[in-house]
Each structure stands twice: as C-alpha cells, then as structure tokens.
XYZ file of C-alpha atoms in Angstrom:
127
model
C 9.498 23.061 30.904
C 9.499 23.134 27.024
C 6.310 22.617 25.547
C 5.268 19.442 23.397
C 4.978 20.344 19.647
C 1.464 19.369 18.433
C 1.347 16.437 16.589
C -0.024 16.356 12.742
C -3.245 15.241 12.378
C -5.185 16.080 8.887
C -6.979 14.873 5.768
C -4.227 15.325 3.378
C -3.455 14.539 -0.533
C 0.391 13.382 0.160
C 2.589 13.334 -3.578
C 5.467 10.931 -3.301
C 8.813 10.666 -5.165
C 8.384 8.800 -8.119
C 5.520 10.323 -9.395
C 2.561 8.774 -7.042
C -0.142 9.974 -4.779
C -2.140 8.675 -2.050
C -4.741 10.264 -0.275
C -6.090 9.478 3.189
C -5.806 10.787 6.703
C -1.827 11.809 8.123
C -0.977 11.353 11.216
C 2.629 10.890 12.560
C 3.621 7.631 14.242
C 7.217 6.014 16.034
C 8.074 2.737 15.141
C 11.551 1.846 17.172
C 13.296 4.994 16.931
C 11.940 6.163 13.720
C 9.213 8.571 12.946
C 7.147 7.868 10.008
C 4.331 9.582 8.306
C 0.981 7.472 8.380
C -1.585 7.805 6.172
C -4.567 5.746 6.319
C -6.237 5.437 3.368
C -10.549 5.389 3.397
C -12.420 2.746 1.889
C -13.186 3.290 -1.663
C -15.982 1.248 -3.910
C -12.946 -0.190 -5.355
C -10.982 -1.216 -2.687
C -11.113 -1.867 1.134
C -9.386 1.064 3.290
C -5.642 0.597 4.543
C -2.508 1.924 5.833
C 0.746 2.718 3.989
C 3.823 4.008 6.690
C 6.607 6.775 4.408
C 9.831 8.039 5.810
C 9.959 11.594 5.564
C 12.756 11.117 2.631
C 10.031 9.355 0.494
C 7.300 12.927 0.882
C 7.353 15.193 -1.777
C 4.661 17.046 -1.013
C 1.903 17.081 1.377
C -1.913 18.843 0.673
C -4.363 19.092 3.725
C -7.502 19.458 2.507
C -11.459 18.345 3.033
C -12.357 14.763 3.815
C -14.320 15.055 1.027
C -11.941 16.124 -1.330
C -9.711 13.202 0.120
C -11.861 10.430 -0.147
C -12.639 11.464 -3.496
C -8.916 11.766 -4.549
C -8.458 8.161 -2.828
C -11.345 6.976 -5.296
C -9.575 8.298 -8.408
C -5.802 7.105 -7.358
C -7.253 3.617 -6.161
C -8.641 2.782 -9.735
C -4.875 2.969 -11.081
C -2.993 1.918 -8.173
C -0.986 -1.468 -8.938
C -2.111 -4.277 -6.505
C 0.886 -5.642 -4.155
C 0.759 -9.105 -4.483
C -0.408 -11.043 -1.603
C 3.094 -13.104 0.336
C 1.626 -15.265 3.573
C 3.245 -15.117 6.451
C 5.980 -17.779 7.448
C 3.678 -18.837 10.055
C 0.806 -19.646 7.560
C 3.186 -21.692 5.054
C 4.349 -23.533 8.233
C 0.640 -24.292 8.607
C 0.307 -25.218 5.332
C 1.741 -28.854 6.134
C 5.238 -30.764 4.656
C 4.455 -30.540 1.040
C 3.422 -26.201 1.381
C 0.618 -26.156 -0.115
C -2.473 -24.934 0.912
C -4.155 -23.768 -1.491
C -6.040 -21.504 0.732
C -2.834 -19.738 1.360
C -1.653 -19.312 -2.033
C -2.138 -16.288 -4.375
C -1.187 -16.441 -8.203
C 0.472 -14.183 -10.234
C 0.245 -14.651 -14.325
C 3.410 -13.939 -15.498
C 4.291 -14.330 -19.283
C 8.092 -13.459 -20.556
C 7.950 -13.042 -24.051
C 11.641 -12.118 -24.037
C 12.618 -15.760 -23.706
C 12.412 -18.807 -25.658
C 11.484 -21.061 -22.917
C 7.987 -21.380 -22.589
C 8.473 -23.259 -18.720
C 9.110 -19.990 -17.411
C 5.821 -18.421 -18.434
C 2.466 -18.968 -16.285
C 1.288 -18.493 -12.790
C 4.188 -17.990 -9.984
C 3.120 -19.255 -6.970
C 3.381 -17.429 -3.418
C-alpha cells in the first residue's frame, strides 16, 4: 500500500506573481477538487490576522523560515498592503430592509475621477 506524502506545514515568506508577498503560516488545503495553498497570515499591530487561499499557478516562490522572521515580514508587508474593500453578504443587504440601507452594513469608498468633467461621479461609492 503506497504511502501518504506528508503534507506541507511551515512558516513561510510566499512571493506571488505580480510582484507581492505575504508572509504567514502554509499549509495545503482541498476545496471541491482543487488543492490550494493556505497561508494564514499572524496578527500584526497594524492589522488583525487572516487567511488568503493561492492556486499553485499564482506561487512564485515559497521561503520557509522562523516564525519570527515571518511575523516580522507580515509586519513590514501589512503596512503597504492595499485594503480590500469591505462587500456584505447578500444575506446582510436582504436584512438591510426594502430601501437597502443599513447603514451598519455599508462601507464607503472615496473615489474622485479627475479625468472627467462631471463632478456627480466623484465622492463616496457605496457597498
């Protein structure tokens, strides 16, 4: 009977295409039929810990390393990492009553296009 091949499991720096890094602990995991790489980020003073799931096409590179030297790379990266803007779920705008808005549920966005003439289309955009 064929051995089980050990599964990955290590404190790693990970380098993605496009020229980003994140830094937490790697770990493989299935979803459906497809095997992604977790890594779950640590907590930072800046930010609250979290997971990010990457298809093996989206790896560059991979460093294992120190949880030390991880959580202090996840420091660093976190300070320049671009927030993803908040969406609720469809079940919490279907909370949010017939007109759909709650503003409890809401998270704004300032946007300002200067490459238009229209000045409607500047301001908060509402999700």
């Amino acid at each position: 009977m064929p051995e089980k091949p050990e599964s990955f499991d290590s404190w790693c720096v990970v380098e993605l295409f496009g020229h980003k890094r994140i830094a937490g602990r790697v770990t493989e995991q299935q979803i459906g039929s497809t095997s992604f790489v977790r890594v779950d980020v640590p907590e930072t003073p800046e930010s609250i810990g979290y997971t990010k799931f990457y298809g093996a096409g989206a790896i560059y590179a991979m460093t294992p390393t120190s949880e030390a030297a991880v959580r202090l790379n996840a420091q660093q990266i976190e300070r320049y990492r671009e927030p993803v803007p908040y969406i609720p779920a469809p079940k919490q705008l279907a909370a949010a009553g017939p007109s759909g808005e709650d503003d409890d549920n809401l998270r704004f966005i300032d946007v300002d296009n200067e490459d238009d003439d229209d000045p409607e289309d500047d301001g908060p955009l509402r999700f």
